[in-house]
mmCIF file of C-alpha atoms in Angstrom:
data_model
loop_
_atom_site.group_PDB
_atom_site.id
_atom_site.type_symbol
_atom_site.label_atom_id
_atom_site.label_comp_id
_atom_site.label_asym_id
_atom_site.label_seq_id
_atom_site.Cartn_x
_atom_site.Cartn_y
_atom_site.Cartn_z
ATOM 1 C CA MET A 1 0.176 0.244 -0.123
ATOM 2 C CA GLU A 2 0.819 3.467 -0.846
ATOM 3 C CA ASN A 3 2.422 5.848 1.394
ATOM 4 C CA SER A 4 -0.372 8.558 1.862
ATOM 5 C CA GLU A 5 2.026 11.289 4.248
ATOM 6 C CA PHE A 6 2.598 14.101 2.505
ATOM 7 C CA LYS A 7 6.111 14.898 2.335
ATOM 8 C CA VAL A 8 8.380 17.777 0.415
ATOM 9 C CA LEU A 9 11.756 17.177 -0.390
ATOM 10 C CA LYS A 10 14.095 20.254 -1.437
ATOM 11 C CA LYS A 11 17.067 21.089 -3.365
ATOM 12 C CA LEU A 12 19.120 23.529 -4.850
ATOM 13 C CA VAL A 13 20.268 23.452 -8.279
ATOM 14 C CA GLY A 14 22.379 26.578 -8.933
ATOM 15 C CA ASP A 15 19.640 29.034 -9.142
ATOM 16 C CA ASP A 16 16.835 26.869 -9.446
ATOM 17 C CA THR A 17 14.983 25.159 -6.593
ATOM 18 C CA LYS A 18 13.897 21.114 -7.406
ATOM 19 C CA ILE A 19 10.878 20.098 -4.773
ATOM 20 C CA VAL A 20 9.885 16.414 -4.503
ATOM 21 C CA LEU A 21 6.361 15.720 -3.423
ATOM 22 C CA SER A 22 4.882 12.537 -1.928
ATOM 23 C CA GLY A 23 1.874 11.470 -0.048
ATOM 24 C CA GLU A 24 -1.749 13.255 -0.482
ATOM 25 C CA ILE A 25 -2.391 16.927 -0.453
ATOM 26 C CA ASP A 26 -5.435 17.852 0.563
ATOM 27 C CA ILE A 27 -7.604 20.120 2.792
ATOM 28 C CA TYR A 28 -5.742 18.712 5.790
ATOM 29 C CA THR A 29 -2.257 18.570 4.921
ATOM 30 C CA SER A 30 -2.470 21.848 2.786
ATOM 31 C CA GLN A 31 -1.311 24.316 5.042
ATOM 32 C CA SER A 32 1.814 22.121 5.641
ATOM 33 C CA PHE A 33 2.057 22.648 1.868
ATOM 34 C CA LYS A 34 1.334 26.123 1.470
ATOM 35 C CA SER A 35 4.162 26.838 4.148
ATOM 36 C CA GLU A 36 6.960 24.743 2.930
ATOM 37 C CA LEU A 37 6.218 26.214 -0.796
ATOM 38 C CA ASN A 38 5.602 29.369 0.559
ATOM 39 C CA ASP A 39 9.284 29.289 2.333
ATOM 40 C CA VAL A 40 10.607 27.449 -1.358
ATOM 41 C CA VAL A 41 9.870 30.549 -3.140
ATOM 42 C CA ASN A 42 10.466 32.921 -0.538
ATOM 43 C CA ALA A 43 14.493 31.848 -1.024
ATOM 44 C CA SER A 44 14.477 30.731 -4.621
ATOM 45 C CA LYS A 45 16.242 32.832 -6.830
ATOM 46 C CA GLY A 46 15.435 31.295 -10.081
ATOM 47 C CA ASP A 47 12.682 28.568 -11.584
ATOM 48 C CA LEU A 48 11.304 26.122 -9.267
ATOM 49 C CA PHE A 49 11.261 22.929 -10.742
ATOM 50 C CA ILE A 50 8.272 20.433 -8.895
ATOM 51 C CA ASP A 51 8.680 16.669 -9.110
ATOM 52 C CA CYS A 52 5.536 14.741 -8.338
ATOM 53 C CA LYS A 53 5.973 11.293 -9.126
ATOM 54 C CA GLU A 54 5.479 9.948 -5.334
ATOM 55 C CA LEU A 55 2.133 12.657 -5.618
ATOM 56 C CA THR A 56 -0.692 10.473 -5.319
ATOM 57 C CA TYR A 57 -3.397 12.764 -4.835
ATOM 58 C CA ILE A 58 -3.863 16.428 -4.952
ATOM 59 C CA ASP A 59 -7.279 18.492 -4.773
ATOM 60 C CA SER A 60 -8.741 22.253 -5.466
ATOM 61 C CA THR A 61 -7.068 23.323 -2.153
ATOM 62 C CA GLY A 62 -3.691 22.261 -3.198
ATOM 63 C CA LEU A 63 -4.354 23.501 -7.251
ATOM 64 C CA GLY A 64 -4.646 26.752 -5.526
ATOM 65 C CA ILE A 65 -1.633 26.968 -3.384
ATOM 66 C CA LEU A 66 0.435 26.218 -6.447
ATOM 67 C CA VAL A 67 -1.535 29.173 -8.497
ATOM 68 C CA GLY A 68 -0.447 31.387 -5.755
ATOM 69 C CA ALA A 69 3.063 29.693 -5.407
ATOM 70 C CA LEU A 70 2.916 30.551 -9.594
ATOM 71 C CA LYS A 71 1.989 34.115 -9.271
ATOM 72 C CA GLU A 72 4.860 34.896 -6.537
ATOM 73 C CA ILE A 73 7.669 33.420 -8.346
ATOM 74 C CA ARG A 74 6.101 34.933 -12.162
ATOM 75 C CA LYS A 75 7.008 38.553 -10.264
ATOM 76 C CA ASP A 76 11.067 37.947 -11.070
ATOM 77 C CA ASN A 77 10.263 36.354 -14.082
ATOM 78 C CA ASN A 78 10.470 32.723 -13.433
ATOM 79 C CA ASP A 79 8.490 29.883 -13.589
ATOM 80 C CA ILE A 80 7.118 26.859 -12.708
ATOM 81 C CA TYR A 81 7.957 23.451 -14.039
ATOM 82 C CA ILE A 82 5.610 20.434 -12.974
ATOM 83 C CA CYS A 83 7.125 16.635 -13.730
ATOM 84 C CA ASN A 84 5.790 13.130 -13.644
ATOM 85 C CA LEU A 85 2.191 13.813 -13.138
ATOM 86 C CA LYS A 86 -0.012 10.995 -12.499
ATOM 87 C CA ASP A 87 -2.852 10.414 -14.750
ATOM 88 C CA ASN A 88 -5.276 11.171 -12.344
ATOM 89 C CA ILE A 89 -3.547 14.130 -11.271
ATOM 90 C CA LYS A 90 -2.892 15.258 -14.877
ATOM 91 C CA LYS A 91 -6.377 15.026 -15.708
ATOM 92 C CA LEU A 92 -7.406 18.013 -12.946
ATOM 93 C CA PHE A 93 -4.844 20.179 -14.429
ATOM 94 C CA LEU A 94 -6.620 19.380 -17.804
ATOM 95 C CA ILE A 95 -10.233 20.351 -16.462
ATOM 96 C CA THR A 96 -9.408 23.087 -14.844
ATOM 97 C CA GLY A 97 -6.942 24.504 -17.653
ATOM 98 C CA LEU A 98 -4.121 24.585 -14.942
ATOM 99 C CA ASP A 99 -1.906 22.795 -17.444
ATOM 100 C CA LYS A 100 -1.600 25.772 -19.420
ATOM 101 C CA LEU A 101 -0.572 28.091 -17.014
ATOM 102 C CA PHE A 102 2.022 25.739 -15.542
ATOM 103 C CA LYS A 103 5.023 24.701 -17.784
ATOM 104 C CA ILE A 104 3.992 20.410 -17.647
ATOM 105 C CA GLU A 105 6.544 18.085 -18.579
ATOM 106 C CA GLU A 106 6.386 14.232 -19.297
ATOM 107 C CA MET B 1 -23.628 -5.285 -8.639
ATOM 108 C CA LYS B 2 -26.948 -7.453 -8.136
ATOM 109 C CA ASN B 3 -26.259 -8.318 -4.219
ATOM 110 C CA VAL B 4 -25.534 -4.163 -3.740
ATOM 111 C CA ALA B 5 -28.423 -2.707 -5.984
ATOM 112 C CA PHE B 6 -30.590 -0.399 -3.807
ATOM 113 C CA ASP B 7 -28.298 -1.027 -0.698
ATOM 114 C CA ASN B 8 -27.337 2.432 1.262
ATOM 115 C CA VAL B 9 -23.952 3.033 3.114
ATOM 116 C CA THR B 10 -23.797 6.295 5.291
ATOM 117 C CA LEU B 11 -20.693 7.493 6.948
ATOM 118 C CA VAL B 12 -20.833 10.363 9.702
ATOM 119 C CA LEU B 13 -17.800 12.521 10.049
ATOM 120 C CA PRO B 14 -16.465 14.854 12.294
ATOM 121 C CA ALA B 15 -16.556 18.200 10.894
ATOM 122 C CA LYS B 16 -12.739 18.227 10.793
ATOM 123 C CA SER B 17 -10.432 18.066 7.676
ATOM 124 C CA GLU B 18 -8.408 15.236 9.017
ATOM 125 C CA TYR B 19 -11.185 13.006 8.129
ATOM 126 C CA VAL B 20 -11.917 13.797 4.429
ATOM 127 C CA SER B 21 -9.320 11.086 3.800
ATOM 128 C CA THR B 22 -11.752 8.467 5.441
ATOM 129 C CA ALA B 23 -14.412 10.121 2.734
ATOM 130 C CA ARG B 24 -12.261 9.276 0.283
ATOM 131 C CA LEU B 25 -11.835 5.931 0.843
ATOM 132 C CA THR B 26 -14.851 5.238 1.611
ATOM 133 C CA ALA B 27 -16.011 6.587 -1.848
ATOM 134 C CA SER B 28 -13.574 4.305 -3.276
ATOM 135 C CA SER B 29 -14.208 1.220 -1.564
ATOM 136 C CA VAL B 30 -18.113 1.529 -2.325
ATOM 137 C CA ALA B 31 -17.866 2.678 -6.050
ATOM 138 C CA ASN B 32 -15.166 -0.298 -6.343
ATOM 139 C CA ARG B 33 -17.988 -2.627 -4.995
ATOM 140 C CA ILE B 34 -20.198 -0.990 -7.163
ATOM 141 C CA GLY B 35 -18.466 -2.331 -10.170
ATOM 142 C CA PHE B 36 -17.179 1.219 -11.202
ATOM 143 C CA ASN B 37 -13.586 0.984 -13.477
ATOM 144 C CA ILE B 38 -10.555 2.603 -11.821
ATOM 145 C CA ASP B 39 -10.710 5.858 -13.248
ATOM 146 C CA GLU B 40 -14.465 5.969 -12.166
ATOM 147 C CA VAL B 41 -13.428 5.375 -8.747
ATOM 148 C CA GLU B 42 -10.868 7.632 -9.247
ATOM 149 C CA ASP B 43 -13.663 10.353 -10.231
ATOM 150 C CA ILE B 44 -16.212 9.266 -7.478
ATOM 151 C CA LYS B 45 -13.335 9.393 -4.694
ATOM 152 C CA VAL B 46 -12.297 13.674 -5.818
ATOM 153 C CA ALA B 47 -15.870 15.078 -6.366
ATOM 154 C CA VAL B 48 -16.351 13.680 -2.597
ATOM 155 C CA SER B 49 -13.661 15.166 -0.992
ATOM 156 C CA GLU B 50 -14.191 18.717 -3.103
ATOM 157 C CA VAL B 51 -17.956 18.328 -1.787
ATOM 158 C CA CYS B 52 -16.041 17.802 1.742
ATOM 159 C CA ASN B 53 -13.713 20.343 1.263
ATOM 160 C CA ILE B 54 -16.597 23.312 0.621
ATOM 161 C CA ILE B 55 -18.621 21.959 3.733
ATOM 162 C CA LEU B 56 -15.594 22.406 5.687
ATOM 163 C CA SER B 57 -14.816 25.796 4.638
ATOM 164 C CA LYS B 58 -18.194 27.323 4.298
ATOM 165 C CA MET B 59 -19.895 25.197 7.541
ATOM 166 C CA GLY B 60 -17.109 24.097 9.814
ATOM 167 C CA ASP B 61 -17.365 26.049 12.297
ATOM 168 C CA GLU B 62 -20.905 25.846 12.398
ATOM 169 C CA ILE B 63 -21.817 22.216 12.231
ATOM 170 C CA SER B 64 -19.756 19.206 14.251
ATOM 171 C CA GLN B 65 -20.715 16.559 11.888
ATOM 172 C CA TYR B 66 -22.070 15.737 8.519
ATOM 173 C CA LYS B 67 -23.546 12.530 6.880
ATOM 174 C CA ILE B 68 -22.320 11.535 3.451
ATOM 175 C CA SER B 69 -25.214 8.677 2.360
ATOM 176 C CA PHE B 70 -24.045 6.539 -0.975
ATOM 177 C CA GLY B 71 -27.122 5.377 -2.347
ATOM 178 C CA ILE B 72 -26.849 2.669 -4.872
ATOM 179 C CA ASN B 73 -29.737 2.552 -7.646
ATOM 180 C CA SER B 74 -30.064 0.522 -10.471
ATOM 181 C CA ASP B 75 -28.550 2.816 -12.766
ATOM 182 C CA ASN B 76 -26.860 5.449 -10.842
ATOM 183 C CA LEU B 77 -24.694 5.678 -7.441
ATOM 184 C CA GLU B 78 -26.227 9.122 -6.025
ATOM 185 C CA ILE B 79 -24.275 10.342 -3.084
ATOM 186 C CA THR B 80 -26.029 12.693 -0.965
ATOM 187 C CA PHE B 81 -24.378 15.610 1.885
ATOM 188 C CA THR B 82 -26.326 16.549 4.190
ATOM 189 C CA GLY B 83 -25.531 17.712 8.238
ATOM 190 C CA GLU B 84 -26.182 15.768 10.998
ATOM 191 C CA LYS B 85 -28.354 17.150 13.978
ATOM 192 C CA MET B 86 -28.280 20.486 12.300
ATOM 193 C CA GLU B 87 -28.928 20.902 8.795
ATOM 194 C CA LEU B 88 -26.757 22.419 5.642
ATOM 195 C CA LYS B 89 -27.064 26.040 4.731
ATOM 196 C CA CYS B 90 -28.007 26.423 1.071
ATOM 197 C CA LEU B 91 -24.167 26.789 -0.383
ATOM 198 C CA GLY B 92 -25.388 27.213 -4.122
ATOM 199 C CA GLU B 93 -24.575 30.399 -4.752
ATOM 200 C CA SER B 94 -21.866 30.817 -2.400
ATOM 201 C CA VAL B 95 -19.219 28.699 -3.636
ATOM 202 C CA GLU B 96 -16.517 30.242 -4.540
ATOM 203 C CA ASN B 97 -14.186 27.856 -4.951
ATOM 204 C CA GLU B 98 -13.947 27.705 -8.452
ATOM 205 C CA TYR B 99 -11.298 24.679 -8.839
ATOM 206 C CA GLY B 100 -13.216 23.046 -6.728
ATOM 207 C CA LEU B 101 -16.652 23.143 -8.974
ATOM 208 C CA TYR B 102 -15.110 22.528 -12.208
ATOM 209 C CA ILE B 103 -13.426 19.157 -11.028
ATOM 210 C CA MET B 104 -16.271 17.836 -9.441
ATOM 211 C CA GLU B 105 -18.899 18.845 -12.502
ATOM 212 C CA ALA B 106 -16.481 17.637 -14.736
ATOM 213 C CA LEU B 107 -16.310 14.147 -13.210
ATOM 214 C CA MET B 108 -19.907 13.621 -12.009
ATOM 215 C CA ASP B 109 -22.899 12.970 -14.316
ATOM 216 C CA THR B 110 -24.986 15.553 -12.132
ATOM 217 C CA VAL B 111 -24.437 17.979 -9.300
ATOM 218 C CA VAL B 112 -26.833 19.849 -6.840
ATOM 219 C CA LEU B 113 -25.051 22.257 -4.841
ATOM 220 C CA CYS B 114 -28.285 23.137 -2.994
ATOM 221 C CA LYS B 115 -31.001 20.452 -3.283
ATOM 222 C CA ASN B 116 -34.576 21.171 -0.860
ATOM 223 C CA ASP B 117 -32.274 24.005 0.669
ATOM 224 C CA TYR B 118 -30.271 21.554 3.028
ATOM 225 C CA SER B 119 -28.336 18.559 0.663
ATOM 226 C CA ILE B 120 -25.711 18.572 -1.757
ATOM 227 C CA VAL B 121 -26.258 15.496 -4.227
ATOM 228 C CA MET B 122 -23.920 14.345 -6.835
ATOM 229 C CA THR B 123 -24.610 11.385 -9.144
ATOM 230 C CA LYS B 124 -22.526 9.285 -11.534
ATOM 231 C CA LYS B 125 -24.408 6.680 -14.128
ATOM 232 C CA ILE B 126 -23.446 3.285 -13.872
ATOM 233 C CA GLY B 127 -22.102 1.029 -16.757
ATOM 234 C CA GLU B 128 -20.984 3.977 -18.822
#
């Protein structure tokens, strides 16, 4: 059984930052996600790369937090790249049109 | 499906975000039991979670518990959300959580945010 505990791993690559998300982001874990993401965005000087290979679930609360982070990071002309989305999560990006807002990589 | 047609599974949850995952797990289990495929089970799970978010964000301070009823009909699964001990407010036009609404409406066949002034009802057809 997959571990649903939410975790964020952070890694600096030059000016860019890479984070790896795992577990589930829902209304319960979203505050922790928001806080972690805010820290990353505030410290980041370049683009933000989010690896979702271990992310099993995200709800609209989590998607809203990602959009908030994108607004912040774009103030410095940087972007958010999202990779390794599972099909069930990619479907939510398509439904909400967020696939056009973020740089989605395979 | 034959053995579970017209059954009803009801879950009463504390109005706390800690238990939304319990709603998802129950939704997955019931949908799987009826015979929905993996993608449909995921759709139902996601939509149920979004309704829980709406209830908690709009009424989490006012109600202590809410009820999710999974009604298995011959041709659809009908999921009804009501307050427990206290009725839900009519949340129809006050829902500003746009992503959640888009998601629910895209994944389910029908979504009624204000049925009879006190419940939220969603349905998904069986065997499509």
